[in-house]
Short mmCIF file of C-alpha atoms in Angstrom, two decimals:
data_model
loop_
_atom_site.label_atom_id
_atom_site.label_comp_id
_atom_site.label_asym_id
_atom_site.label_seq_id
_atom_site.Cartn_x
_atom_site.Cartn_y
_atom_site.Cartn_z
CA MET H 146 10.05 -41.06 -13.64
CA GLY H 147 13.45 -39.58 -13.01
CA PHE H 148 12.92 -36.88 -15.62
CA GLN H 149 9.45 -36.17 -14.21
CA ALA H 150 10.88 -35.85 -10.70
CA LEU H 151 13.59 -33.52 -11.98
CA ALA H 152 11.03 -31.41 -13.83
CA GLY H 153 8.87 -31.27 -10.71
CA LEU H 154 11.81 -30.11 -8.62
CA CYS H 155 12.68 -27.45 -11.18
CA VAL H 156 9.10 -26.13 -11.18
CA HIS H 157 9.05 -26.19 -7.36
CA TYR H 158 12.28 -24.23 -7.01
CA ALA H 159 11.27 -21.82 -9.76
CA ARG H 160 8.06 -21.05 -7.88
CA ARG H 161 9.95 -20.62 -4.63
CA ALA H 162 12.41 -18.28 -6.36
CA GLU H 163 9.51 -16.25 -7.80
CA ASP H 164 7.80 -16.06 -4.39
CA SER H 165 11.07 -14.99 -2.77
CA ARG H 166 11.57 -12.35 -5.43
CA ASP H 167 8.06 -10.98 -4.90
CA ALA H 168 8.53 -11.00 -1.10
CA LEU H 169 11.84 -9.15 -1.47
CA ALA H 170 10.20 -6.59 -3.76
CA ARG H 171 7.46 -6.01 -1.18
CA VAL H 172 9.97 -5.57 1.64
CA ASN H 173 12.04 -3.19 -0.49
CA ALA H 174 8.92 -1.18 -1.36
CA ASP H 175 7.95 -1.01 2.31
CA LEU H 176 11.40 0.29 3.27
CA LEU H 177 11.42 2.91 0.52
CA ALA H 178 7.95 4.18 1.45
CA THR H 179 8.75 4.25 5.16
CA ARG H 180 12.00 6.12 4.51
CA ALA H 181 10.19 8.70 2.37
CA LEU H 182 7.54 9.19 5.06
CA LEU H 183 10.12 9.49 7.86
CA ALA H 184 12.21 11.98 5.88
CA ASP H 185 9.16 14.10 5.17
CA SER H 186 8.06 13.90 8.81
CA ALA H 187 11.52 15.07 9.91
CA ARG H 188 11.39 18.01 7.48
CA ASP H 189 7.91 18.88 8.71
CA ALA H 190 9.05 18.84 12.34
CA GLU H 191 12.05 21.02 11.51
CA ARG H 192 9.86 23.49 9.64
CA LEU H 193 7.55 23.74 12.65
CA ARG H 194 10.54 24.21 15.00
CA VAL H 195 11.92 27.07 12.87
CA ALA H 196 8.48 28.69 12.71
CA ARG H 197 8.22 28.58 16.50
CA GLU H 198 11.71 30.03 16.92
CA LEU H 199 10.95 32.89 14.54
CA HIS H 200 7.70 33.64 16.32
CA ASP H 201 8.98 33.34 19.88
CA VAL H 202 12.47 34.85 19.57
CA ALA H 203 12.51 37.27 16.64
CA GLY H 204 8.89 38.31 17.18
CA HIS H 205 9.47 38.98 20.88
CA LYS H 206 12.57 41.10 20.29
CA LEU H 207 10.99 43.09 17.48
CA THR H 208 7.98 43.83 19.68
CA ALA H 209 10.36 45.08 22.40
CA MET H 210 12.16 47.21 19.81
CA LYS H 211 8.86 48.77 18.70
CA LEU H 212 7.97 49.63 22.29
CA ASN H 213 11.36 51.26 22.84
CA LEU H 214 11.08 53.24 19.61
CA ARG H 215 7.62 54.38 20.65
CA ALA H 216 9.08 55.58 23.92
CA LEU H 217 11.81 57.46 22.07
CA ALA H 218 9.26 59.04 19.73
CA SER H 219 7.35 60.38 22.73
CA ASP H 220 10.40 62.42 23.74
CA PRO H 221 9.91 66.00 22.42
CA MET H 222 13.60 66.20 21.51
CA LEU H 223 13.40 63.07 19.32
CA ALA H 224 9.82 63.16 18.10
CA GLU H 225 10.69 65.05 14.93
CA ARG H 226 13.79 63.03 14.06
CA GLU H 227 13.45 61.29 10.69
CA GLU H 228 15.67 58.41 11.85
CA VAL H 229 13.23 57.49 14.64
CA ARG H 230 10.28 57.54 12.26
CA ILE H 231 12.10 55.32 9.74
CA ALA H 232 13.19 52.91 12.49
CA GLN H 233 9.57 52.63 13.67
CA GLN H 234 8.35 51.96 10.14
CA LEU H 235 11.02 49.33 9.44
CA SER H 236 10.41 47.50 12.72
CA THR H 237 6.67 47.37 11.99
CA GLU H 238 7.23 46.06 8.46
CA LEU H 239 9.78 43.49 9.64
CA LEU H 240 7.45 42.19 12.34
CA ASP H 241 4.64 41.86 9.77
CA ASP H 242 7.01 40.03 7.38
CA ILE H 243 8.07 37.57 10.08
CA ARG H 244 4.45 36.88 10.99
CA SER H 245 3.68 36.21 7.31
CA VAL H 246 6.64 33.83 6.99
CA VAL H 247 5.67 31.97 10.17
CA GLN H 248 2.07 31.61 8.95
CA ALA H 249 3.25 30.39 5.54
CA MET H 250 5.52 27.79 7.18
CA ARG H 251 2.66 26.55 9.33
CA ASP H 252 0.27 26.44 6.36
CA SER H 253 2.76 24.45 4.28
CA ARG H 254 2.96 21.68 6.86
CA GLY H 255 1.77 18.24 5.87
CA LEU H 256 3.34 14.93 4.94
CA ASP H 257 3.95 14.14 1.29
CA LEU H 258 1.83 11.01 0.84
CA GLN H 259 2.21 11.06 -2.93
CA THR H 260 5.96 10.44 -2.79
CA ALA H 261 5.60 7.72 -0.15
CA ILE H 262 2.85 5.88 -2.06
CA ARG H 263 4.78 6.00 -5.33
CA ALA H 264 7.86 4.69 -3.52
CA LEU H 265 5.70 1.86 -2.19
CA ALA H 266 4.56 0.82 -5.67
CA ALA H 267 7.75 1.46 -7.65
CA PRO H 268 9.64 -1.83 -6.98
CA LEU H 269 6.60 -4.03 -7.65
CA PRO H 270 6.39 -5.50 -11.17
CA ARG H 271 2.59 -5.25 -11.04
CA PRO H 272 0.06 -3.83 -10.63
CA SER H 273 0.89 -0.43 -12.05
CA LEU H 274 -0.25 2.47 -9.89
CA VAL H 275 -2.62 5.25 -10.97
CA LEU H 276 -2.60 7.87 -8.22
CA HIS H 277 -4.99 10.81 -7.86
CA ILE H 278 -4.47 13.04 -4.81
CA GLU H 279 -6.68 16.12 -4.73
CA GLU H 280 -4.78 19.40 -4.68
CA GLY H 281 -4.54 20.82 -1.19
CA VAL H 282 -4.82 17.48 0.62
CA LYS H 283 -2.44 17.52 3.58
CA VAL H 284 -1.92 15.02 6.36
CA ASP H 285 -0.37 16.51 9.48
CA ASP H 286 -0.60 13.47 11.75
CA PRO H 287 2.13 10.84 11.09
CA ALA H 288 -0.15 8.11 12.50
CA VAL H 289 -2.85 8.92 9.93
CA ALA H 290 -0.25 9.07 7.13
CA GLU H 291 1.16 5.68 8.12
CA SER H 292 -2.31 4.12 8.28
CA LEU H 293 -3.18 5.41 4.80
CA LEU H 294 0.14 4.10 3.52
CA ARG H 295 -0.42 0.63 5.03
CA ILE H 296 -3.93 0.46 3.57
CA VAL H 297 -2.57 1.16 0.08
CA GLN H 298 0.22 -1.36 0.67
CA GLU H 299 -2.24 -4.13 1.58
CA CYS H 300 -4.35 -3.35 -1.48
CA LEU H 301 -1.28 -3.48 -3.72
CA THR H 302 -0.31 -6.85 -2.27
CA ASN H 303 -3.85 -8.20 -2.59
CA ALA H 304 -4.17 -7.00 -6.19
CA ALA H 305 -0.90 -8.68 -7.17
CA ARG H 306 -1.27 -11.97 -5.31
CA HIS H 307 -4.99 -12.71 -5.39
CA ALA H 308 -6.75 -10.58 -8.00
CA ASN H 309 -4.12 -10.87 -10.76
CA ALA H 310 -4.71 -7.18 -11.44
CA ASP H 311 -2.71 -5.07 -13.87
CA THR H 312 -3.69 -1.65 -12.51
CA LEU H 313 -4.51 -0.26 -9.09
CA THR H 314 -6.20 3.16 -8.93
CA VAL H 315 -5.83 5.16 -5.71
CA SER H 316 -7.81 8.38 -5.12
CA LEU H 317 -7.53 10.61 -2.06
CA GLN H 318 -9.85 13.54 -1.44
CA LYS H 319 -10.51 15.81 1.51
CA GLY H 320 -13.74 17.65 2.30
CA ASP H 321 -15.48 19.26 5.23
CA ALA H 322 -16.61 15.87 6.55
CA GLY H 323 -13.12 14.39 6.44
CA MET H 324 -10.86 12.37 4.17
CA HIS H 325 -11.97 9.84 1.55
CA LEU H 326 -9.59 7.17 0.25
CA GLN H 327 -10.84 5.00 -2.61
CA ILE H 328 -8.83 2.12 -4.07
CA GLU H 329 -9.86 -0.03 -7.04
CA ASP H 330 -8.11 -2.76 -8.99
CA ASP H 331 -8.95 -4.16 -12.44
CA GLY H 332 -8.63 -7.79 -11.37
CA ARG H 333 -11.37 -10.32 -10.81
CA LEU H 334 -12.92 -11.29 -7.50
CA ARG H 335 -13.05 -15.06 -7.13
CA GLY H 336 -16.32 -15.92 -5.47
CA MET H 337 -17.44 -14.24 -2.27
CA LEU H 338 -15.10 -11.69 -0.72
CA CYS H 339 -13.39 -13.26 2.29
CA GLU H 340 -11.52 -10.94 4.66
CA GLY H 341 -8.15 -12.31 5.69
CA ASN H 342 -5.61 -10.98 8.17
CA GLY H 343 -4.63 -8.15 5.81
CA PHE H 344 -8.09 -6.64 5.59
CA SER H 345 -8.70 -7.31 9.26
CA GLY H 346 -5.63 -5.15 9.91
CA ILE H 347 -7.03 -2.43 7.64
CA ARG H 348 -10.36 -2.52 9.49
CA GLU H 349 -8.54 -2.19 12.83
CA ARG H 350 -6.48 0.78 11.60
CA VAL H 351 -9.56 2.57 10.26
CA ALA H 352 -11.52 1.90 13.47
CA ALA H 353 -8.64 3.26 15.58
CA LEU H 354 -8.89 6.54 13.64
CA GLY H 355 -12.67 6.68 14.08
CA GLY H 356 -13.31 6.02 10.40
CA ASP H 357 -15.44 3.77 8.25
CA LEU H 358 -14.36 0.97 5.88
CA ARG H 359 -16.45 -0.49 3.07
CA LEU H 360 -15.46 -3.26 0.67
CA GLY H 361 -17.18 -3.95 -2.64
CA SER H 362 -16.66 -4.74 -6.29
CA SER H 363 -15.55 -2.24 -8.90
CA ALA H 364 -17.21 -1.65 -12.26
CA THR H 365 -14.77 -4.11 -13.86
CA GLY H 366 -15.34 -6.82 -11.28
CA GLY H 367 -12.29 -6.08 -9.18
CA LEU H 368 -12.06 -5.05 -5.56
CA ARG H 369 -13.06 -1.57 -4.37
CA VAL H 370 -12.02 -0.27 -0.97
CA ASP H 371 -13.65 2.87 0.45
CA VAL H 372 -12.15 4.44 3.57
CA ARG H 373 -13.61 7.52 5.18
CA LEU H 374 -11.81 9.25 8.03
CA PRO H 375 -13.38 12.04 10.10
CA ALA H 376 -12.04 15.57 9.88
#
C-alpha cells in the first residue's frame, strides 16, 4: 500500500508538472505573439506619422516654392533664364517623388499577422502549425489583428488539450466580401461538439466585428473553424 501510495503521488505530481509546463508554454507564446503585434503596430504608426509629415510639411513648402518660381518665370527679365527653368523642373519632380513615397508608405501599412501567429505557436510542443496567408492580405486595425490572433490561440489550445492533434492548419484569405479565416486540426472530435468558454469568447469577438462564425468537422474528423469578417 505504501508503494502504491508513493507511485500515486509520483504520477499526480508528474501530471501537475506537465500541466504547469504546458500552461507556462501557453503564457510564453501569448507574450511573444503580443510583443510581435505591438512592435509591428508601433512601426505602422510611425510609418503613418512620417508619411503625414512628408505630405504636410515638405509637400506644402515645395508647393510654395513652385508658386514662387512661377512668379519669377513670369518676370520678362527672368523668363529666359535657364536656372529658373531648371529650378521649376526640379521642384516639380521632387514634389512628385514625395507624393509617390507618401503613397507607397500608406500602401505598405498593415500589421504582420504571420510573424505574430508563428510566435504564438513556436513555444508549444504540439500541434505543429501550417500557416497559409494569401499574398497581399493586410490588417490595418489593431483590434481586428488581435481578434484574429486570439482566435488562432484558442484553436491551438483546443487542438493540444482536447483533440490530441499533431497539426493545425491556418488559412487567411481576403476578397471583395471581406476576410476569411479557416482553421483545421487533424485530431478527433469526441462526441458532439460542445462550446466552452473559449469558443464562446471567439463567438463574441467575431460578433463584435460584425462577422460570422461556423464550427464543423474537418475531412479527417478534427475540428474546423470558419470565420468570415466583413470588408
